[in-house]
PDB file of C-alpha atoms in Angstrom:
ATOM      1  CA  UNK A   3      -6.379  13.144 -16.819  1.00 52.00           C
ATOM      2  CA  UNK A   4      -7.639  12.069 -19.826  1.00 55.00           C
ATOM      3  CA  UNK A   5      -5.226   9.069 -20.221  1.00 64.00           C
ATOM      4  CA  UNK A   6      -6.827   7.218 -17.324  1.00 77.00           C
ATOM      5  CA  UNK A   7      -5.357   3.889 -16.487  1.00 84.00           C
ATOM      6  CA  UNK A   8      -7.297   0.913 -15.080  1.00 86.00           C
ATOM      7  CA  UNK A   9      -4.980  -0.484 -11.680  1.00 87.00           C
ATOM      8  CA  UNK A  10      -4.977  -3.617 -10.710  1.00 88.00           C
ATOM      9  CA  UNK A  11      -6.210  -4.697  -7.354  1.00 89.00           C
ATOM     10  CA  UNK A  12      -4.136  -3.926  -4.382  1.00 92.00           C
ATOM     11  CA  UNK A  13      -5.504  -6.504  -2.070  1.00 93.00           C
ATOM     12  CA  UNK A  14      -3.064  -9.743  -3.550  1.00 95.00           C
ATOM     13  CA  UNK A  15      -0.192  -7.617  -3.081  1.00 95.00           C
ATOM     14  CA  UNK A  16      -1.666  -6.315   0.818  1.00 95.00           C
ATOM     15  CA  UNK A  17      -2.068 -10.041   1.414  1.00 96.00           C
ATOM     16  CA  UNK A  18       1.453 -11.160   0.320  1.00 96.00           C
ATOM     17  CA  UNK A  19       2.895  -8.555   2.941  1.00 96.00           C
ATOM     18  CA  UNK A  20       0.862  -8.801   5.355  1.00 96.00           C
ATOM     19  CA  UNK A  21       1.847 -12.841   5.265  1.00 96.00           C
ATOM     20  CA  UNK A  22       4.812 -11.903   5.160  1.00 96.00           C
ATOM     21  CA  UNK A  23       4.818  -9.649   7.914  1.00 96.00           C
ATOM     22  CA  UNK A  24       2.677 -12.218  10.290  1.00 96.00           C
ATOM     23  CA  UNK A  25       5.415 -14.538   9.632  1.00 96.00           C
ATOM     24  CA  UNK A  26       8.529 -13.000  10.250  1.00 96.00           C
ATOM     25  CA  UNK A  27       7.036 -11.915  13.933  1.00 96.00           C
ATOM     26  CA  UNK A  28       6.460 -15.817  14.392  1.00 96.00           C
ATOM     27  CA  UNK A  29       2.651 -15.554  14.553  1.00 97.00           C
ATOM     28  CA  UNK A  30       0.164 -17.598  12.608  1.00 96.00           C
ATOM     29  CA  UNK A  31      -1.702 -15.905   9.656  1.00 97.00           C
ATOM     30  CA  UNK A  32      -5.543 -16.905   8.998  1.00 97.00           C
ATOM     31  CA  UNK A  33      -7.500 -15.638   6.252  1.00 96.00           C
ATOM     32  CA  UNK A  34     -10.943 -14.010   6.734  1.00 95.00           C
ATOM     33  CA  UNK A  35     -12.466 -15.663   3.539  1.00 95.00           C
ATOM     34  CA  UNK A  36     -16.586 -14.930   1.858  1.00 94.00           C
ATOM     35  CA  UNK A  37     -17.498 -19.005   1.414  1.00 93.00           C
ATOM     36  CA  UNK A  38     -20.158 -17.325  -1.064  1.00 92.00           C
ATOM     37  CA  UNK A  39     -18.246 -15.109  -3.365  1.00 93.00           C
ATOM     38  CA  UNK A  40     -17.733 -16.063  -6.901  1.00 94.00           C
ATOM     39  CA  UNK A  41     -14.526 -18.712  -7.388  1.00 93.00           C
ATOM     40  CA  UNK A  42     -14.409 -20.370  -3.874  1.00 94.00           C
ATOM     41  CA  UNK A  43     -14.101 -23.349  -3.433  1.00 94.00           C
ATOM     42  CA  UNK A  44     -13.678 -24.715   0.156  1.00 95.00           C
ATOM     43  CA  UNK A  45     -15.077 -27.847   2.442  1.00 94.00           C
ATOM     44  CA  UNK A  46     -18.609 -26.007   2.864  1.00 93.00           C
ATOM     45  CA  UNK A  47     -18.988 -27.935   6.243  1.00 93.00           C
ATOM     46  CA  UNK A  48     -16.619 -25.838   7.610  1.00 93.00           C
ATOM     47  CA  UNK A  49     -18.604 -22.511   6.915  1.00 93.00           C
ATOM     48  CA  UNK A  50     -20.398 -20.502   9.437  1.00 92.00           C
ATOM     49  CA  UNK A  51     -24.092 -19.441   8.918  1.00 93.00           C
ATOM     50  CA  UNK A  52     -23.008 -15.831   7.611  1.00 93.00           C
ATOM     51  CA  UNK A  53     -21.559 -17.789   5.090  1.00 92.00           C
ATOM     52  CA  UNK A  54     -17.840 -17.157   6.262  1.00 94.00           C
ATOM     53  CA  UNK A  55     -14.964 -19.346   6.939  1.00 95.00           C
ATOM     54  CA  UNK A  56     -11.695 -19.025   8.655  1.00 95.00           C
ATOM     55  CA  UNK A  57      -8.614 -20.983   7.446  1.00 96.00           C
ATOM     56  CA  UNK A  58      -4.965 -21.099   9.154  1.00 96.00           C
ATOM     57  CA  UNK A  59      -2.464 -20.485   6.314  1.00 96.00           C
ATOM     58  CA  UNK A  60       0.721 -21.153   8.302  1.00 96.00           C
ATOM     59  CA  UNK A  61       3.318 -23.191   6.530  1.00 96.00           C
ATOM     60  CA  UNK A  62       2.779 -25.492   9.191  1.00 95.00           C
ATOM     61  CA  UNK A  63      -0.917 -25.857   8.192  1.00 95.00           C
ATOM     62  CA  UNK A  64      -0.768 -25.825   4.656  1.00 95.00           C
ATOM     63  CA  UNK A  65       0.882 -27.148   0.976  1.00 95.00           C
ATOM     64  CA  UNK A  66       1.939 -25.992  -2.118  1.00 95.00           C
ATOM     65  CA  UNK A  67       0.343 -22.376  -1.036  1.00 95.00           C
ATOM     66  CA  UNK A  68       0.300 -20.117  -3.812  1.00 95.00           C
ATOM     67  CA  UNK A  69      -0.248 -16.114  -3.303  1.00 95.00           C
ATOM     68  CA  UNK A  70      -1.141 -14.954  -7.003  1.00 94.00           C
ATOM     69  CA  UNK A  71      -2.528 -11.881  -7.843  1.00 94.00           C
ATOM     70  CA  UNK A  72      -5.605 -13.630  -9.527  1.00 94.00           C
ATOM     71  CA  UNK A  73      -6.012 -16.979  -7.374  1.00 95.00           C
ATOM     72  CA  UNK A  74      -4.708 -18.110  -3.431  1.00 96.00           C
ATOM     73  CA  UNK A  75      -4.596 -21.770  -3.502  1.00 96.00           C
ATOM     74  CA  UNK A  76      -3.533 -24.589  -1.358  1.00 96.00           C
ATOM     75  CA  UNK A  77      -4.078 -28.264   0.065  1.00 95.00           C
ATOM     76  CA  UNK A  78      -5.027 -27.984   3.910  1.00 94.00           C
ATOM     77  CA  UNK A  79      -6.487 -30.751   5.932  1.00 93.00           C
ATOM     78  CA  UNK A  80      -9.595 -30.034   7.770  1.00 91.00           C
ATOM     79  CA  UNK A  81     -10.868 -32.483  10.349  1.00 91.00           C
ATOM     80  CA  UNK A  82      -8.565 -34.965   8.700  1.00 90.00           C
ATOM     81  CA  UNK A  83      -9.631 -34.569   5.299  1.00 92.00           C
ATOM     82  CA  UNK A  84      -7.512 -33.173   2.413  1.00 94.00           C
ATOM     83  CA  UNK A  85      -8.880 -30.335   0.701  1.00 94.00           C
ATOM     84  CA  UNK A  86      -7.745 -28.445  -2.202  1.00 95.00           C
ATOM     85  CA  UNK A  87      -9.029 -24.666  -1.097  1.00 96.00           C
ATOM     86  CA  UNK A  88      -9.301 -21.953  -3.761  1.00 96.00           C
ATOM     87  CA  UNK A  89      -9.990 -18.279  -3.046  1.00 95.00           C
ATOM     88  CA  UNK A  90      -9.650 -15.076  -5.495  1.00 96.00           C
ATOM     89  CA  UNK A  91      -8.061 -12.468  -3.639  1.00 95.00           C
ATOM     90  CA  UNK A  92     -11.460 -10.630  -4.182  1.00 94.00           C
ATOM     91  CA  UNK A  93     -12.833 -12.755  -1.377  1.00 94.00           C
ATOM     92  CA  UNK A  94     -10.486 -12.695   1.550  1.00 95.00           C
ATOM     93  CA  UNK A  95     -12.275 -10.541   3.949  1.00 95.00           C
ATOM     94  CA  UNK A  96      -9.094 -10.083   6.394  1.00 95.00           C
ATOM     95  CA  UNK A  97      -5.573 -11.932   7.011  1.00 96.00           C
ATOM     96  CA  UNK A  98      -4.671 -11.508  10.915  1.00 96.00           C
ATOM     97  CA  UNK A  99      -2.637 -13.591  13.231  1.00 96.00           C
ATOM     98  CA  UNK A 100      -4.338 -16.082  15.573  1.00 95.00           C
ATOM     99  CA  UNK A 101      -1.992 -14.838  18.524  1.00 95.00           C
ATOM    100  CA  UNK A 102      -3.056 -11.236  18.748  1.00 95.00           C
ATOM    101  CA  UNK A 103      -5.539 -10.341  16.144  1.00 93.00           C
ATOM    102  CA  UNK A 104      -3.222  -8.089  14.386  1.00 95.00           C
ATOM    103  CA  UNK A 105      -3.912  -8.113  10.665  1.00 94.00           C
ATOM    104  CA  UNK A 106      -6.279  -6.116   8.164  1.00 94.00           C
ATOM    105  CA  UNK A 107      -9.554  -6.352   7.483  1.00 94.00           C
ATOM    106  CA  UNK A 108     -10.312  -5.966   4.223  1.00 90.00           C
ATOM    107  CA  UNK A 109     -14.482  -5.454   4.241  1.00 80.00           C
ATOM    108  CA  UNK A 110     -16.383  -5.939   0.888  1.00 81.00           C
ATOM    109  CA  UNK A 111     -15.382  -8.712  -1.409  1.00 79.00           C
ATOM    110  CA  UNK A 112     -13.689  -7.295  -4.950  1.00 74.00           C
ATOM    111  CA  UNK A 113     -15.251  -8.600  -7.781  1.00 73.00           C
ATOM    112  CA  UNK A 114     -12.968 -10.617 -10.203  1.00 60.00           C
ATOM    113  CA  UNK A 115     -13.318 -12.100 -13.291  1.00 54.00           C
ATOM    114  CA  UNK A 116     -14.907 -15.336 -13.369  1.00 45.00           C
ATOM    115  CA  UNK A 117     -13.568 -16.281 -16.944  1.00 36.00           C
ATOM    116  CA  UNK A 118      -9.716 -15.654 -15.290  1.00 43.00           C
ATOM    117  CA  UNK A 119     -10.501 -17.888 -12.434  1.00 44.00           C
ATOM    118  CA  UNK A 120     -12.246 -20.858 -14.523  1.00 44.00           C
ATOM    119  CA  UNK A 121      -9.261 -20.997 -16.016  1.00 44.00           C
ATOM    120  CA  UNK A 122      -7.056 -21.060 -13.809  1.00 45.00           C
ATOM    121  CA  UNK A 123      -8.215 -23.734 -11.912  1.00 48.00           C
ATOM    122  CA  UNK A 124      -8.715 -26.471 -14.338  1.00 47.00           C
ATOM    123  CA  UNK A 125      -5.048 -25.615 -15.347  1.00 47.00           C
ATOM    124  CA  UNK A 126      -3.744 -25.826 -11.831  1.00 53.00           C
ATOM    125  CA  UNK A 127      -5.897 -28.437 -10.140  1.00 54.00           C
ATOM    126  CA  UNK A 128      -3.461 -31.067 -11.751  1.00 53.00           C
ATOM    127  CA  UNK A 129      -0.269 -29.312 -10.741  1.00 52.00           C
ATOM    128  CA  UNK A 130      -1.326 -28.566  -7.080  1.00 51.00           C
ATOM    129  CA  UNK A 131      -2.267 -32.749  -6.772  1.00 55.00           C
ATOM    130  CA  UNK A 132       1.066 -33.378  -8.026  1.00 56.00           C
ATOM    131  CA  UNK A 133       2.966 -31.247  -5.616  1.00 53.00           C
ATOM    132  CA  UNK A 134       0.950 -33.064  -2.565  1.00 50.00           C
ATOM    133  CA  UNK A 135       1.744 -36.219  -4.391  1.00 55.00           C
ATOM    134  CA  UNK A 136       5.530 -35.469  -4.479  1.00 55.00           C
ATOM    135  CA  UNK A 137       5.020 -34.110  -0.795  1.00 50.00           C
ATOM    136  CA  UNK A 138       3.500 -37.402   0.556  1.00 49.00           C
ATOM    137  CA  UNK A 139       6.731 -39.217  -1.289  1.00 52.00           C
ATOM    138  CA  UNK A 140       8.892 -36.980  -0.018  1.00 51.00           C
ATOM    139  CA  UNK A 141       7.680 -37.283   3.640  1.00 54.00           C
ATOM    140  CA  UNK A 142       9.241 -41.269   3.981  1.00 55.00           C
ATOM    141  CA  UNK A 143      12.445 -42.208   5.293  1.00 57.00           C
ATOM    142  CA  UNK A 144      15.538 -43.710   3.003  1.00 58.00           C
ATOM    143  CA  UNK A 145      16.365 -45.474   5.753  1.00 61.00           C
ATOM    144  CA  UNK A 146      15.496 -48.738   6.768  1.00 67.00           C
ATOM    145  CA  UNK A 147      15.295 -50.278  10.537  1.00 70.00           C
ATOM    146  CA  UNK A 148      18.271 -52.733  10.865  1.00 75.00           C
ATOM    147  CA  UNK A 149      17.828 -55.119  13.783  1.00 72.00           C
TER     148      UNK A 149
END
């Protein structure tokens, strides 16, 4: 083997199917995500002392959710609040469904590359506020009351 090739990790591609899979048995998928790792950015209120947080990705829960293999983003509302929530793949611990708890963990978080992610978010941050913005629009009524 002395043509060895560097893979790519498997863990966006476990976490698109296992989505997937949650879904399609009508359950609701929640990610297992390290608050601390590198490229996270969620409400830190929300974050448990071992510096963990849960989040419900259900397309009842979330917007403009995006499964790449370098970034998972998406606009949730927690307690409320919007909040844009970015994750590298690298730092969801486990994807599971609520119902039953079946899911995988994943255990260590991956390390990624910072310069990848830093990038990617100040690109998307502007297209993921648009697509809420279009959302919110998009949410009232053509019609008008008549009386």
């Amino acid at each position: 083997m002395a043509d060895e090739q560097k893979l790519t990790s498997r863990r966006p591609y476990l976490i698109r199917a296992l989505y997937d899979w949650v879904l399609d048995n009508d359950l609701t998928p929640h990610l297992l995500v390290a608050a601390d790792a590198p490229g996270v950015d969620v409400p830190r209120q929300f974050v448990t002392e071992d510096g963990k947080i849960t989040v419900n990705v259900a397309p009842s829960a979330v917007r403009a959710l995006a499964l790449e293999n370098d970034i998972i983003r998406f606009s949730a509302r927690f307690s409320g609040a919007n909040y844009n929530v970015v994750v590298p793949p690298g730092a969801v611990l486990a994807l599971y469904a609520r119902e039953n708890g079946e899911g995988m963990l994943f255990g260590e978080v991956e390390e990624t590359e910072d310069v990848a992610i830093a990038d990617s978010e100040s690109s998307d941050d502007a297209a993921l506020e648009e697509s809420a913005e279009e959302a919110a629009k998009k949410k009232r009524s053509h019609l008008k009351v008549v009386k």
